[in-house]
Amino acid sequence: MPTLVDLIKGESQRSDKDKIFGPDFQTPADWSKYLEDQFGDGSEPVSALLRSAVDRDGFQALYVACWIYQPLEKGSFMIELDSPGQVRQGYDTLPDRWSSHLGERGKSAGAGFLFLKGYSELLVQIESLGSASSALFLKCEGHAAISVKHMLSFFTKKITGAGNTASKSLQAQGKDPESVVEPRAAENYSKAYEKLLKAVGLKPKDTMNTVPNVASAMWKYLAARESHTLTAYSTGGGPRDASAVANLRGVKLAECLDKLRGAATNDLGPKDKLRVAVLGAKNDLDTIQANLKTDPAGTQRVFAEVKVTPRQLDERLRDFRAALARG
């Protein structure tokens, strides 16, 4: 499998690097210089930056670090924060930006951002998903919030579950199974997943429906219909009730979600709305379960966003810079 360094060097199939990356990201030397300028040469480059007063360039650098961790055609990253302290100070200096994501209170760090061609805006938010910890939400946008093109993309997302494409070259990479670039990983729900939310009485307009909340609602629905699979799971060591499900995280939640899917498929009638929705959202639920198994401990997931810790970014950045240096 080709690596990101291969893509940057133009050695991967259908590289198109000149159509994907901005002018300051065309060669390994360009990338090395940018990372040196933004992060220095310490052993904890991202962690150290997050402990400082992050400015606009710093938020942009954090997005680049996230993209190095997981290259995406489009999507959103959430960096877990032990404390939002210094990050909050820098965040508060950024200009406000309209947002339809999560808490819907955004800031813009996009001025002068020339990392990915077609994407000139960087949406920044600090979010808390019902836990003591906070997360830094970062998402590249193709256009400023108040623009015709962004509004058109927003309406497309409302209809299809995904916004318009801002980079055809990057989209081609995302569609290529041999590419290091993933096609999409975002926190906003797909249309199939929205149907699942509706089936259990949740509102898709609520952008903060976490996976534990959805699983808890599925449990209530199935328990009310006396699911035999659910009863066997509970008496065999599984959660006792919906409240217990809402407190599950990570691997335990993935296991529970798998049982809930089985119960909906096997115990409900063929036309039952939850059964139909679960089968329709198969790909989404598969992705969510896979992500839950690798999510940072104790964190909550909304949908298919990339969740990462500062330490994971530190390690990835060190490895990536070493690979760049090897040429």
mmCIF file of N, CA and C in Angstrom, residues 26-109:
data_model
loop_
_atom_site.group_PDB
_atom_site.id
_atom_site.type_symbol
_atom_site.label_atom_id
_atom_site.label_comp_id
_atom_site.label_asym_id
_atom_site.label_seq_id
_atom_site.Cartn_x
_atom_site.Cartn_y
_atom_site.Cartn_z
ATOM 1 N N GLN A 26 4.513 20.815 -1.827
ATOM 2 C CA GLN A 26 4.727 20.079 -3.069
ATOM 3 C C GLN A 26 5.842 19.036 -2.992
ATOM 4 N N THR A 27 6.773 19.193 -2.072
ATOM 5 C CA THR A 27 7.905 18.267 -1.989
ATOM 6 C C THR A 27 8.112 17.830 -0.543
ATOM 7 N N PRO A 28 8.829 16.726 -0.326
ATOM 8 C CA PRO A 28 9.162 16.342 1.049
ATOM 9 C C PRO A 28 9.862 17.460 1.810
ATOM 10 N N ALA A 29 10.720 18.217 1.116
ATOM 11 C CA ALA A 29 11.409 19.333 1.769
ATOM 12 C C ALA A 29 10.420 20.409 2.210
ATOM 13 N N ASP A 30 9.391 20.659 1.388
ATOM 14 C CA ASP A 30 8.355 21.631 1.763
ATOM 15 C C ASP A 30 7.653 21.203 3.049
ATOM 16 N N TRP A 31 7.277 19.944 3.102
ATOM 17 C CA TRP A 31 6.574 19.430 4.280
ATOM 18 C C TRP A 31 7.474 19.501 5.515
ATOM 19 N N SER A 32 8.715 19.105 5.353
ATOM 20 C CA SER A 32 9.645 19.130 6.487
ATOM 21 C C SER A 32 9.819 20.548 7.022
ATOM 22 N N LYS A 33 9.944 21.503 6.115
ATOM 23 C CA LYS A 33 10.111 22.897 6.530
ATOM 24 C C LYS A 33 8.870 23.394 7.269
ATOM 25 N N TYR A 34 7.696 23.086 6.735
ATOM 26 C CA TYR A 34 6.459 23.532 7.380
ATOM 27 C C TYR A 34 6.350 22.955 8.791
ATOM 28 N N LEU A 35 6.591 21.670 8.919
ATOM 29 C CA LEU A 35 6.470 21.026 10.227
ATOM 30 C C LEU A 35 7.519 21.545 11.204
ATOM 31 N N GLU A 36 8.717 21.824 10.708
ATOM 32 C CA GLU A 36 9.762 22.399 11.558
ATOM 33 C C GLU A 36 9.362 23.795 12.024
ATOM 34 N N ASP A 37 8.842 24.592 11.106
ATOM 35 C CA ASP A 37 8.444 25.961 11.450
ATOM 36 C C ASP A 37 7.304 25.980 12.469
ATOM 37 N N GLN A 38 6.372 25.059 12.330
ATOM 38 C CA GLN A 38 5.177 25.088 13.173
ATOM 39 C C GLN A 38 5.333 24.324 14.482
ATOM 40 N N PHE A 39 6.107 23.244 14.462
ATOM 41 C CA PHE A 39 6.181 22.378 15.637
ATOM 42 C C PHE A 39 7.565 22.300 16.278
ATOM 43 N N GLY A 40 8.591 22.820 15.605
ATOM 44 C CA GLY A 40 9.933 22.674 16.138
ATOM 45 C C GLY A 40 10.385 21.228 16.052
ATOM 46 N N ASP A 41 11.354 20.865 16.888
ATOM 47 C CA ASP A 41 11.887 19.500 16.819
ATOM 48 C C ASP A 41 11.771 18.766 18.151
ATOM 49 N N GLY A 42 10.819 19.153 18.980
ATOM 50 C CA GLY A 42 10.628 18.483 20.263
ATOM 51 C C GLY A 42 10.025 17.099 20.098
ATOM 52 N N SER A 43 10.048 16.325 21.178
ATOM 53 C CA SER A 43 9.538 14.953 21.128
ATOM 54 C C SER A 43 8.018 14.889 21.230
ATOM 55 N N GLU A 44 7.389 15.993 21.667
ATOM 56 C CA GLU A 44 5.928 16.037 21.785
ATOM 57 C C GLU A 44 5.406 17.258 21.026
ATOM 58 N N PRO A 45 5.527 17.257 19.717
ATOM 59 C CA PRO A 45 5.223 18.471 18.946
ATOM 60 C C PRO A 45 3.788 18.970 19.097
ATOM 61 N N VAL A 46 2.826 18.069 19.019
ATOM 62 C CA VAL A 46 1.425 18.482 19.107
ATOM 63 C C VAL A 46 1.042 18.799 20.549
ATOM 64 N N SER A 47 1.448 17.954 21.468
ATOM 65 C CA SER A 47 1.138 18.189 22.885
ATOM 66 C C SER A 47 1.694 19.531 23.344
ATOM 67 N N ALA A 48 2.910 19.849 22.911
ATOM 68 C CA ALA A 48 3.529 21.120 23.298
ATOM 69 C C ALA A 48 2.755 22.301 22.716
ATOM 70 N N LEU A 49 2.322 22.176 21.469
ATOM 71 C CA LEU A 49 1.560 23.261 20.851
ATOM 72 C C LEU A 49 0.242 23.479 21.585
ATOM 73 N N LEU A 50 -0.413 22.401 21.980
ATOM 74 C CA LEU A 50 -1.698 22.513 22.667
ATOM 75 C C LEU A 50 -1.553 23.109 24.068
ATOM 76 N N ARG A 51 -0.345 23.055 24.611
ATOM 77 C CA ARG A 51 -0.112 23.667 25.924
ATOM 78 C C ARG A 51 0.238 25.146 25.808
ATOM 79 N N SER A 52 0.365 25.634 24.584
ATOM 80 C CA SER A 52 0.700 27.039 24.358
ATOM 81 C C SER A 52 -0.556 27.807 23.956
ATOM 82 N N ALA A 53 -0.407 29.106 23.776
ATOM 83 C CA ALA A 53 -1.526 29.926 23.305
ATOM 84 C C ALA A 53 -1.627 29.753 21.791
ATOM 85 N N VAL A 54 -2.449 28.823 21.352
ATOM 86 C CA VAL A 54 -2.546 28.482 19.935
ATOM 87 C C VAL A 54 -3.144 29.648 19.147
ATOM 88 N N ASP A 55 -2.460 30.051 18.081
ATOM 89 C CA ASP A 55 -2.996 31.108 17.230
ATOM 90 C C ASP A 55 -3.565 30.499 15.950
ATOM 91 N N ARG A 56 -3.951 31.349 15.019
ATOM 92 C CA ARG A 56 -4.563 30.865 13.779
ATOM 93 C C ARG A 56 -3.653 29.879 13.050
ATOM 94 N N ASP A 57 -2.373 30.232 12.924
ATOM 95 C CA ASP A 57 -1.436 29.333 12.244
ATOM 96 C C ASP A 57 -1.307 28.015 12.998
ATOM 97 N N GLY A 58 -1.404 28.088 14.318
ATOM 98 C CA GLY A 58 -1.320 26.873 15.124
ATOM 99 C C GLY A 58 -2.491 25.941 14.884
ATOM 100 N N PHE A 59 -3.696 26.501 14.771
ATOM 101 C CA PHE A 59 -4.865 25.660 14.475
ATOM 102 C C PHE A 59 -4.727 25.024 13.091
ATOM 103 N N GLN A 60 -4.187 25.786 12.150
ATOM 104 C CA GLN A 60 -3.962 25.223 10.823
ATOM 105 C C GLN A 60 -2.951 24.078 10.886
ATOM 106 N N ALA A 61 -1.900 24.267 11.671
ATOM 107 C CA ALA A 61 -0.883 23.221 11.816
ATOM 108 C C ALA A 61 -1.471 21.975 12.473
ATOM 109 N N LEU A 62 -2.373 22.166 13.418
ATOM 110 C CA LEU A 62 -3.022 21.021 14.058
ATOM 111 C C LEU A 62 -3.868 20.243 13.055
ATOM 112 N N TYR A 63 -4.521 20.968 12.145
ATOM 113 C CA TYR A 63 -5.278 20.270 11.108
ATOM 114 C C TYR A 63 -4.338 19.462 10.212
ATOM 115 N N VAL A 64 -3.217 20.059 9.830
ATOM 116 C CA VAL A 64 -2.247 19.344 8.995
ATOM 117 C C VAL A 64 -1.768 18.081 9.716
ATOM 118 N N ALA A 65 -1.501 18.194 11.018
ATOM 119 C CA ALA A 65 -1.063 17.029 11.795
ATOM 120 C C ALA A 65 -2.139 15.946 11.802
ATOM 121 N N CYS A 66 -3.398 16.358 11.949
ATOM 122 C CA CYS A 66 -4.500 15.390 11.912
ATOM 123 C C CYS A 66 -4.586 14.721 10.548
ATOM 124 N N TRP A 67 -4.404 15.512 9.495
ATOM 125 C CA TRP A 67 -4.509 14.964 8.140
ATOM 126 C C TRP A 67 -3.362 13.996 7.863
ATOM 127 N N ILE A 68 -2.206 14.271 8.421
ATOM 128 C CA ILE A 68 -1.090 13.327 8.312
ATOM 129 C C ILE A 68 -1.444 12.030 9.045
ATOM 130 N N TYR A 69 -2.094 12.165 10.194
ATOM 131 C CA TYR A 69 -2.515 10.987 10.968
ATOM 132 C C TYR A 69 -3.498 10.138 10.164
ATOM 133 N N GLN A 70 -4.471 10.794 9.517
ATOM 134 C CA GLN A 70 -5.438 10.090 8.677
ATOM 135 C C GLN A 70 -5.834 10.974 7.498
ATOM 136 N N PRO A 71 -5.188 10.799 6.347
ATOM 137 C CA PRO A 71 -5.559 11.597 5.174
ATOM 138 C C PRO A 71 -7.011 11.338 4.768
ATOM 139 N N LEU A 72 -7.759 12.423 4.547
ATOM 140 C CA LEU A 72 -9.169 12.320 4.196
ATOM 141 C C LEU A 72 -9.474 13.164 2.965
ATOM 142 N N GLU A 73 -10.411 12.678 2.151
ATOM 143 C CA GLU A 73 -10.934 13.547 1.099
ATOM 144 C C GLU A 73 -11.738 14.667 1.747
ATOM 145 N N LYS A 74 -12.605 14.287 2.666
ATOM 146 C CA LYS A 74 -13.378 15.275 3.413
ATOM 147 C C LYS A 74 -13.813 14.635 4.729
ATOM 148 N N GLY A 75 -13.979 15.470 5.728
ATOM 149 C CA GLY A 75 -14.376 14.921 7.016
ATOM 150 C C GLY A 75 -13.964 15.822 8.159
ATOM 151 N N SER A 76 -14.036 15.290 9.353
ATOM 152 C CA SER A 76 -13.767 16.090 10.542
ATOM 153 C C SER A 76 -12.904 15.319 11.528
ATOM 154 N N PHE A 77 -12.079 16.073 12.238
ATOM 155 C CA PHE A 77 -11.196 15.517 13.255
ATOM 156 C C PHE A 77 -11.593 16.069 14.619
ATOM 157 N N MET A 78 -11.421 15.236 15.640
ATOM 158 C CA MET A 78 -11.639 15.693 17.009
ATOM 159 C C MET A 78 -10.444 15.267 17.855
ATOM 160 N N ILE A 79 -9.692 16.265 18.337
ATOM 161 C CA ILE A 79 -8.532 16.011 19.185
ATOM 162 C C ILE A 79 -8.985 16.089 20.638
ATOM 163 N N GLU A 80 -8.805 15.010 21.379
ATOM 164 C CA GLU A 80 -9.184 15.001 22.788
ATOM 165 C C GLU A 80 -8.260 15.924 23.584
ATOM 166 N N LEU A 81 -8.843 16.730 24.459
ATOM 167 C CA LEU A 81 -8.081 17.689 25.254
ATOM 168 C C LEU A 81 -8.205 17.359 26.737
ATOM 169 N N ASP A 82 -7.071 17.301 27.428
ATOM 170 C CA ASP A 82 -7.116 17.136 28.881
ATOM 171 C C ASP A 82 -7.723 18.376 29.521
ATOM 172 N N SER A 83 -7.363 19.518 28.965
ATOM 173 C CA SER A 83 -7.904 20.790 29.429
ATOM 174 C C SER A 83 -7.903 21.755 28.251
ATOM 175 N N PRO A 84 -9.015 22.457 28.025
ATOM 176 C CA PRO A 84 -9.061 23.380 26.886
ATOM 177 C C PRO A 84 -8.353 24.702 27.141
ATOM 178 N N GLY A 85 -7.833 24.903 28.359
ATOM 179 C CA GLY A 85 -7.218 26.148 28.806
ATOM 180 C C GLY A 85 -6.578 27.035 27.763
ATOM 181 N N GLN A 86 -5.327 26.718 27.382
ATOM 182 C CA GLN A 86 -4.597 27.558 26.437
ATOM 183 C C GLN A 86 -5.246 27.542 25.055
ATOM 184 N N VAL A 87 -5.807 26.403 24.682
ATOM 185 C CA VAL A 87 -6.475 26.309 23.385
ATOM 186 C C VAL A 87 -7.660 27.267 23.346
ATOM 187 N N ARG A 88 -8.386 27.332 24.447
ATOM 188 C CA ARG A 88 -9.538 28.225 24.529
ATOM 189 C C ARG A 88 -9.121 29.682 24.350
ATOM 190 N N GLN A 89 -7.984 30.056 24.921
ATOM 191 C CA GLN A 89 -7.524 31.441 24.786
ATOM 192 C C GLN A 89 -7.306 31.806 23.323
ATOM 193 N N GLY A 90 -6.628 30.930 22.595
ATOM 194 C CA GLY A 90 -6.405 31.194 21.178
ATOM 195 C C GLY A 90 -7.691 31.113 20.377
ATOM 196 N N TYR A 91 -8.531 30.171 20.732
ATOM 197 C CA TYR A 91 -9.819 29.984 20.052
ATOM 198 C C TYR A 91 -10.671 31.251 20.150
ATOM 199 N N ASP A 92 -10.680 31.858 21.317
ATOM 200 C CA ASP A 92 -11.521 33.038 21.530
ATOM 201 C C ASP A 92 -11.081 34.243 20.701
ATOM 202 N N THR A 93 -9.846 34.229 20.210
ATOM 203 C CA THR A 93 -9.367 35.352 19.389
ATOM 204 C C THR A 93 -9.758 35.208 17.920
ATOM 205 N N LEU A 94 -10.227 34.023 17.526
ATOM 206 C CA LEU A 94 -10.594 33.794 16.129
ATOM 207 C C LEU A 94 -11.945 34.435 15.816
ATOM 208 N N PRO A 95 -12.158 34.836 14.569
ATOM 209 C CA PRO A 95 -13.465 35.393 14.197
ATOM 210 C C PRO A 95 -14.554 34.321 14.224
ATOM 211 N N ASP A 96 -15.758 34.728 14.582
ATOM 212 C CA ASP A 96 -16.889 33.801 14.615
ATOM 213 C C ASP A 96 -17.209 33.309 13.208
ATOM 214 N N ARG A 97 -17.733 32.090 13.151
ATOM 215 C CA ARG A 97 -18.138 31.517 11.867
ATOM 216 C C ARG A 97 -19.396 30.689 12.068
ATOM 217 N N TRP A 98 -20.366 30.854 11.195
ATOM 218 C CA TRP A 98 -21.585 30.046 11.258
ATOM 219 C C TRP A 98 -21.232 28.574 11.073
ATOM 220 N N SER A 99 -21.910 27.708 11.813
ATOM 221 C CA SER A 99 -21.638 26.277 11.719
ATOM 222 C C SER A 99 -22.920 25.486 11.921
ATOM 223 N N SER A 100 -23.034 24.391 11.182
ATOM 224 C CA SER A 100 -24.154 23.463 11.364
ATOM 225 C C SER A 100 -23.687 22.198 12.073
ATOM 226 N N HIS A 101 -22.458 22.205 12.567
ATOM 227 C CA HIS A 101 -21.859 21.001 13.140
ATOM 228 C C HIS A 101 -21.912 21.011 14.666
ATOM 229 N N LEU A 102 -22.240 19.866 15.239
ATOM 230 C CA LEU A 102 -22.216 19.640 16.685
ATOM 231 C C LEU A 102 -22.878 20.785 17.446
ATOM 232 N N GLY A 103 -22.121 21.501 18.284
ATOM 233 C CA GLY A 103 -22.713 22.568 19.083
ATOM 234 C C GLY A 103 -23.081 23.810 18.302
ATOM 235 N N GLU A 104 -22.725 23.844 17.030
ATOM 236 C CA GLU A 104 -23.106 24.908 16.091
ATOM 237 C C GLU A 104 -22.553 26.279 16.480
ATOM 238 N N ARG A 105 -21.428 26.289 17.187
ATOM 239 C CA ARG A 105 -20.742 27.543 17.506
ATOM 240 C C ARG A 105 -19.319 27.429 16.985
ATOM 241 N N GLY A 106 -19.062 28.063 15.867
ATOM 242 C CA GLY A 106 -17.779 27.883 15.215
ATOM 243 C C GLY A 106 -16.928 29.133 15.161
ATOM 244 N N LYS A 107 -15.661 28.908 14.882
ATOM 245 C CA LYS A 107 -14.694 29.972 14.641
ATOM 246 C C LYS A 107 -13.972 29.656 13.338
ATOM 247 N N SER A 108 -13.431 30.683 12.715
ATOM 248 C CA SER A 108 -12.705 30.500 11.464
ATOM 249 C C SER A 108 -11.209 30.694 11.675
ATOM 250 N N ALA A 109 -10.428 29.713 11.199
ATOM 251 C CA ALA A 109 -8.967 29.835 11.190
ATOM 252 C C ALA A 109 -8.460 29.669 9.762
#
